[in-house]
XYZ file of C-alpha atoms in Angstrom:
379
model
C -0.038 -0.028 -0.059
C 0.984 3.079 -0.476
C 1.470 6.466 1.856
C -1.697 7.831 0.911
C -3.752 4.600 0.815
C -2.095 4.218 4.387
C -3.061 7.306 5.309
C -6.889 7.006 4.386
C -6.940 3.464 5.622
C -5.772 5.333 9.463
C -8.218 7.868 9.001
C -10.926 5.921 7.962
C -10.288 3.582 11.282
C -9.938 7.294 13.461
C -13.901 8.321 12.494
C -14.969 4.936 12.895
C -13.767 5.172 16.714
C -15.083 8.734 17.225
C -18.063 7.891 15.830
C -18.413 4.677 18.252
C -16.967 6.793 21.439
C -19.675 9.671 20.053
C -22.723 6.277 20.276
C -21.425 5.764 23.453
C -21.733 8.825 24.935
C -25.381 9.274 23.842
C -26.409 6.223 24.865
C -25.370 7.016 28.798
C -26.223 10.752 28.313
C -30.237 9.244 27.323
C -29.971 7.013 30.536
C -28.567 10.090 32.243
C -31.838 12.026 30.981
C -34.497 9.375 31.267
C -33.328 8.737 34.946
C -33.578 12.834 35.988
C -37.053 12.990 33.987
C -38.466 10.188 36.125
C -36.615 10.593 39.757
C -36.570 14.710 39.018
C -39.548 16.139 37.601
C -41.240 19.224 38.874
C -43.598 16.879 40.922
C -40.654 15.885 43.061
C -38.878 17.836 43.962
C -42.011 20.651 44.972
C -42.315 17.922 47.611
C -38.823 17.635 48.755
C -39.231 21.433 49.118
C -41.886 20.564 51.355
C -39.671 18.397 53.232
C -37.164 20.640 53.251
C -39.812 23.525 54.612
C -40.636 21.122 57.654
C -37.842 20.015 58.402
C -36.623 23.821 58.558
C -39.435 24.877 60.625
C -39.214 21.786 63.293
C -34.993 22.661 63.868
C -36.611 26.638 64.135
C -38.707 25.179 66.878
C -36.400 23.047 68.593
C -33.658 25.755 69.267
C -36.297 28.015 70.662
C -37.030 25.372 72.970
C -33.845 24.952 73.776
C -33.099 28.209 74.623
C -36.270 28.797 76.785
C -34.552 25.793 78.406
C -30.818 26.936 79.035
C -32.479 30.048 80.547
C -35.296 28.335 83.122
C -31.628 26.733 84.054
C -29.746 30.227 83.579
C -32.385 31.483 86.598
C -31.519 28.571 89.026
C -27.902 30.205 89.409
C -29.169 33.784 88.778
C -29.196 34.711 92.699
C -27.245 33.004 95.174
C -27.787 34.807 97.890
C -30.609 33.200 97.229
C -29.536 29.808 98.583
C -29.459 29.322 102.263
C -26.351 29.200 104.715
C -27.687 29.411 107.939
C -28.735 25.198 109.237
C -30.563 26.709 112.317
C -33.393 28.399 109.941
C -36.809 28.501 110.384
C -38.902 25.618 108.042
C -40.740 28.343 106.996
C -37.381 29.897 105.252
C -36.436 27.352 103.620
C -34.721 23.907 103.751
C -30.606 23.790 104.204
C -28.840 23.542 100.437
C -32.001 23.670 98.632
C -31.497 26.871 96.411
C -34.302 29.180 96.857
C -36.859 28.885 93.785
C -37.475 32.625 92.446
C -41.562 33.259 92.936
C -41.692 34.668 89.936
C -41.639 30.680 88.106
C -43.424 28.791 90.695
C -46.660 31.279 90.142
C -46.454 31.667 86.770
C -49.545 30.890 85.542
C -47.871 32.100 81.550
C -47.158 29.301 79.423
C -45.329 32.201 77.647
C -42.757 32.939 79.691
C -42.403 28.885 81.827
C -40.431 27.637 79.084
C -41.477 24.236 80.467
C -45.324 24.681 79.987
C -44.919 26.640 77.004
C -43.002 23.044 75.222
C -46.332 21.697 76.202
C -48.873 22.896 75.277
C -47.342 24.555 71.704
C -47.756 22.843 68.802
C -44.075 21.446 67.471
C -44.170 24.254 65.323
C -44.987 26.544 67.718
C -48.209 28.067 66.211
C -50.038 29.584 68.432
C -52.914 27.668 67.347
C -56.701 27.584 69.267
C -55.813 23.950 69.867
C -52.758 25.095 71.608
C -53.537 28.048 74.272
C -53.131 27.337 77.499
C -56.508 28.519 79.579
C -56.869 30.154 82.967
C -55.765 28.346 86.413
C -59.364 28.177 87.420
C -59.758 24.983 84.842
C -58.225 21.435 84.748
C -56.638 20.658 82.200
C -59.262 17.761 81.035
C -61.674 20.457 80.904
C -60.030 22.871 79.329
C -60.174 20.517 76.298
C -63.793 19.288 76.290
C -64.749 23.039 76.087
C -62.323 24.507 73.517
C -63.984 25.809 70.615
C -61.873 25.269 67.508
C -61.888 28.752 65.187
C -63.800 28.024 61.299
C -62.661 31.287 60.379
C -60.427 31.344 57.385
C -56.666 31.687 58.355
C -54.677 35.480 57.836
C -51.900 34.462 57.287
C -51.503 32.521 54.657
C -52.535 34.035 51.119
C -51.675 31.506 48.932
C -53.798 29.694 46.793
C -56.883 27.867 48.375
C -55.029 24.406 46.644
C -51.174 25.272 48.073
C -52.995 25.091 51.455
C -52.116 21.853 52.476
C -52.886 20.382 55.814
C -49.947 20.947 58.704
C -49.462 16.724 58.978
C -46.783 15.728 61.328
C -45.995 12.069 58.975
C -42.465 12.709 58.060
C -41.918 11.166 54.329
C -37.802 10.711 55.558
C -38.537 8.655 58.175
C -41.879 5.044 57.763
C -41.805 5.216 61.566
C -43.903 8.659 62.097
C -45.669 7.694 58.461
C -49.916 7.277 59.564
C -50.625 6.135 56.084
C -48.838 3.008 54.759
C -49.338 3.525 50.949
C -47.567 7.200 51.565
C -44.144 5.194 52.442
C -42.650 6.332 48.406
C -44.333 9.144 47.597
C -42.238 9.498 45.156
C -44.003 6.856 43.253
C -47.648 8.829 43.544
C -46.289 10.935 41.853
C -46.324 9.333 38.564
C -49.680 7.356 39.651
C -52.815 9.342 37.206
C -54.561 11.638 38.642
C -57.705 9.306 39.143
C -57.753 5.092 39.068
C -58.406 3.640 35.534
C -60.441 1.407 36.942
C -62.505 0.979 39.706
C -61.788 -2.844 40.476
C -57.316 -1.352 41.112
C -59.279 0.074 44.479
C -61.642 -3.302 44.736
C -58.871 -5.757 44.579
C -55.506 -4.370 43.112
C -53.387 -3.749 40.608
C -49.624 -3.765 39.693
C -49.873 -0.608 36.970
C -50.870 1.563 39.874
C -49.384 1.831 42.870
C -50.836 3.943 44.723
C -55.068 2.283 44.489
C -52.830 -1.240 45.163
C -51.393 0.192 48.136
C -55.273 1.605 49.537
C -56.453 -2.167 48.461
C -54.515 -3.503 50.951
C -54.778 -1.993 53.217
C -57.935 -1.559 53.436
C -57.654 -5.970 53.417
C -57.064 -5.373 56.772
C -60.420 -4.109 58.205
C -63.634 -5.903 57.474
C -65.445 -3.745 54.537
C -68.168 -4.486 52.183
C -67.477 -3.246 49.204
C -69.616 0.013 48.865
C -67.342 1.242 51.267
C -64.255 -0.056 50.617
C -64.309 1.478 46.650
C -65.448 4.989 48.260
C -63.195 5.088 51.299
C -60.736 3.828 48.707
C -61.569 6.923 45.823
C -61.438 9.682 48.549
C -58.260 8.128 50.052
C -56.712 8.015 46.816
C -57.605 11.288 45.247
C -56.836 12.769 48.573
C -52.509 11.420 48.586
C -52.301 12.748 44.666
C -53.462 16.008 45.921
C -51.257 16.250 48.665
C -47.823 14.196 47.251
C -48.846 16.818 43.640
C -50.867 19.617 44.513
C -52.334 21.722 41.801
C -55.703 22.879 41.013
C -56.406 19.638 38.830
C -55.796 16.973 41.519
C -57.536 20.266 43.917
C -60.907 20.381 42.275
C -61.557 16.013 42.248
C -61.804 16.437 46.327
C -65.846 16.280 47.088
C -66.168 20.056 49.364
C -65.939 18.100 52.657
C -63.008 16.402 52.660
C -61.567 19.581 51.458
C -59.242 20.675 54.782
C -60.719 23.358 57.284
C -58.626 25.872 59.118
C -58.166 23.210 62.207
C -56.011 21.255 60.011
C -53.813 23.662 58.708
C -53.039 25.178 61.750
C -52.870 22.518 64.111
C -50.045 19.644 62.986
C -51.400 15.806 63.248
C -50.878 12.431 61.512
C -52.488 12.308 57.895
C -54.804 9.477 58.439
C -57.052 12.093 59.951
C -57.903 13.497 57.124
C -59.395 11.048 55.508
C -62.113 11.216 57.445
C -65.133 12.367 56.011
C -67.151 14.575 58.488
C -65.023 17.933 59.322
C -66.014 18.349 63.132
C -65.259 14.612 63.183
C -61.700 14.899 62.052
C -61.317 18.373 64.151
C -62.553 16.176 67.230
C -60.136 13.941 66.568
C -57.473 16.637 66.045
C -57.844 18.312 69.114
C -57.996 15.413 71.346
C -55.221 13.378 69.447
C -52.658 13.232 72.647
C -55.765 11.327 74.674
C -56.655 8.739 71.546
C -53.141 8.090 70.108
C -51.980 5.257 72.339
C -55.126 3.475 71.526
C -55.412 4.703 67.997
C -55.691 0.536 66.403
C -59.214 0.329 68.789
C -60.443 4.015 67.322
C -59.558 3.339 63.620
C -60.468 -0.444 64.018
C -64.303 0.458 65.222
C -64.269 3.370 63.120
C -64.156 1.397 59.686
C -66.315 -1.328 60.994
C -69.550 1.895 61.419
C -68.496 4.026 59.032
C -70.806 2.762 56.476
C -72.060 4.765 52.104
C -76.205 4.753 52.717
C -76.401 2.756 49.904
C -79.139 0.318 49.684
C -77.981 -4.020 50.776
C -77.135 -6.138 47.913
C -77.515 -2.931 44.698
C -74.539 -3.034 42.394
C -72.568 -0.129 42.719
C -70.864 -1.087 39.424
C -72.553 -0.507 35.559
C -70.796 -1.291 31.988
C -70.202 1.864 29.770
C -70.486 2.706 26.192
C -66.963 0.250 25.971
C -68.112 -2.509 28.061
C -65.588 -1.526 30.341
C -66.765 -1.743 34.281
C -66.845 1.813 36.023
C -68.821 3.159 38.514
C -72.573 3.544 39.052
C -73.338 7.578 38.963
C -76.045 7.391 41.718
C -73.348 5.395 43.732
C -70.470 7.877 43.267
C -73.174 10.842 43.676
C -73.776 9.547 46.797
C -70.586 8.548 48.744
C -68.882 12.460 47.123
C -71.449 13.864 49.333
C -70.954 14.296 52.761
C -74.995 13.370 53.557
C -73.943 9.995 51.328
C -71.964 8.784 54.881
C -73.739 7.329 57.893
C -72.300 5.782 61.040
C -73.311 3.049 62.479
C -75.045 3.840 66.747
C -71.657 1.565 68.638
C -68.856 3.885 67.694
C -71.399 6.431 69.180
C -71.725 5.239 72.286
C -68.447 4.160 72.700
C -66.582 7.233 71.372
C -69.233 10.206 72.195
C -66.161 12.814 72.957
C -65.338 12.798 68.965
C -69.000 13.678 67.537
C -69.012 16.215 69.888
C -70.459 19.753 67.742
C -71.548 16.729 65.702
C -75.198 16.732 64.261
C -75.561 12.913 65.546
C -78.981 12.889 63.883
C -77.949 13.457 60.571
C -75.174 11.143 60.453
C -76.529 8.213 62.637
C -77.481 5.613 60.774
C -78.633 1.636 60.950
C -77.823 -0.812 58.893
C -80.660 -2.650 57.959
C -84.322 -2.004 58.319
C -85.672 -3.261 60.982
C -89.360 -4.344 59.257
C -87.264 -5.832 56.589
C -85.119 -7.396 59.473
C -88.244 -8.671 60.864
C -89.549 -10.417 57.807
C -86.479 -12.102 56.989
C -87.780 -14.128 60.090
């Protein structure tokens, strides 16, 4: 081969190697772009920003409480003259060797100047919510809890659009032990789910194509729930979770009015599972008394799942076929559970936990599952 032919051969090999390297680099870049689109979309970033904001607020609250405790400890040594040195002093003047506590700390009933009382009565984020206010000393703490009336006035501090005003949860997505709803363990997978289930069968029997619907189905399998309640509660929980994970006007519009958060849910930290309860006043009562019922939550929700009912005739179908011969939710059943009046509660729960029904119209929500005349007729 001549020198010219050898040079041409070297050039062709160099160009071939260059094309091969470019194709390999393009394949790597395409994989990185696909990974970014899957795991770093706008909804995922928004969720992480919400988590960061919550952690910052919690950090500020902890620092504030630490400073208050430090001030309290420093105040013990602020007056060395208060330490009695005479062992012959009378009992009314104090015991020898004990530090005299300032009278202001003993008699002060203002929680704002008492670091210990303030840390017990304030919410985790130090929000001045009505449920965190300390009542006068003439009332016991137990009496105060039962006479508090939570404000229903819209919050004035938050001027953002209503669809951006999320409930104040204490569920930490970074710590699975704090998550009250089992399907929230992987919120990044929820963000990829559609705004509504493609079929009601996903909530009734599970699915491999919709993570959120399948997780809600598995959670409801723990309780003895009928199909009407399983589908109705699953539908409400699905859309509420989609809005919390991916807040937007579209996801907010899918919520029925009675399930949208009231001001108390926006001001008082609470587990997210409480937001799934259909009646707003019952949600408020649970949030207000959660320190009492948190230890028996399994008993409360176990009985509640058995007692909550959709006002739907026994044995009547909840599904129908559309024009494409696909099973869908019957329109009348959909209108029933999307209305607050379409839900009822059997007397068993009312008799067991009457304190949770304060301010609730018992006659309006009371529901007997089996009609007495029908029952006697069958016998």
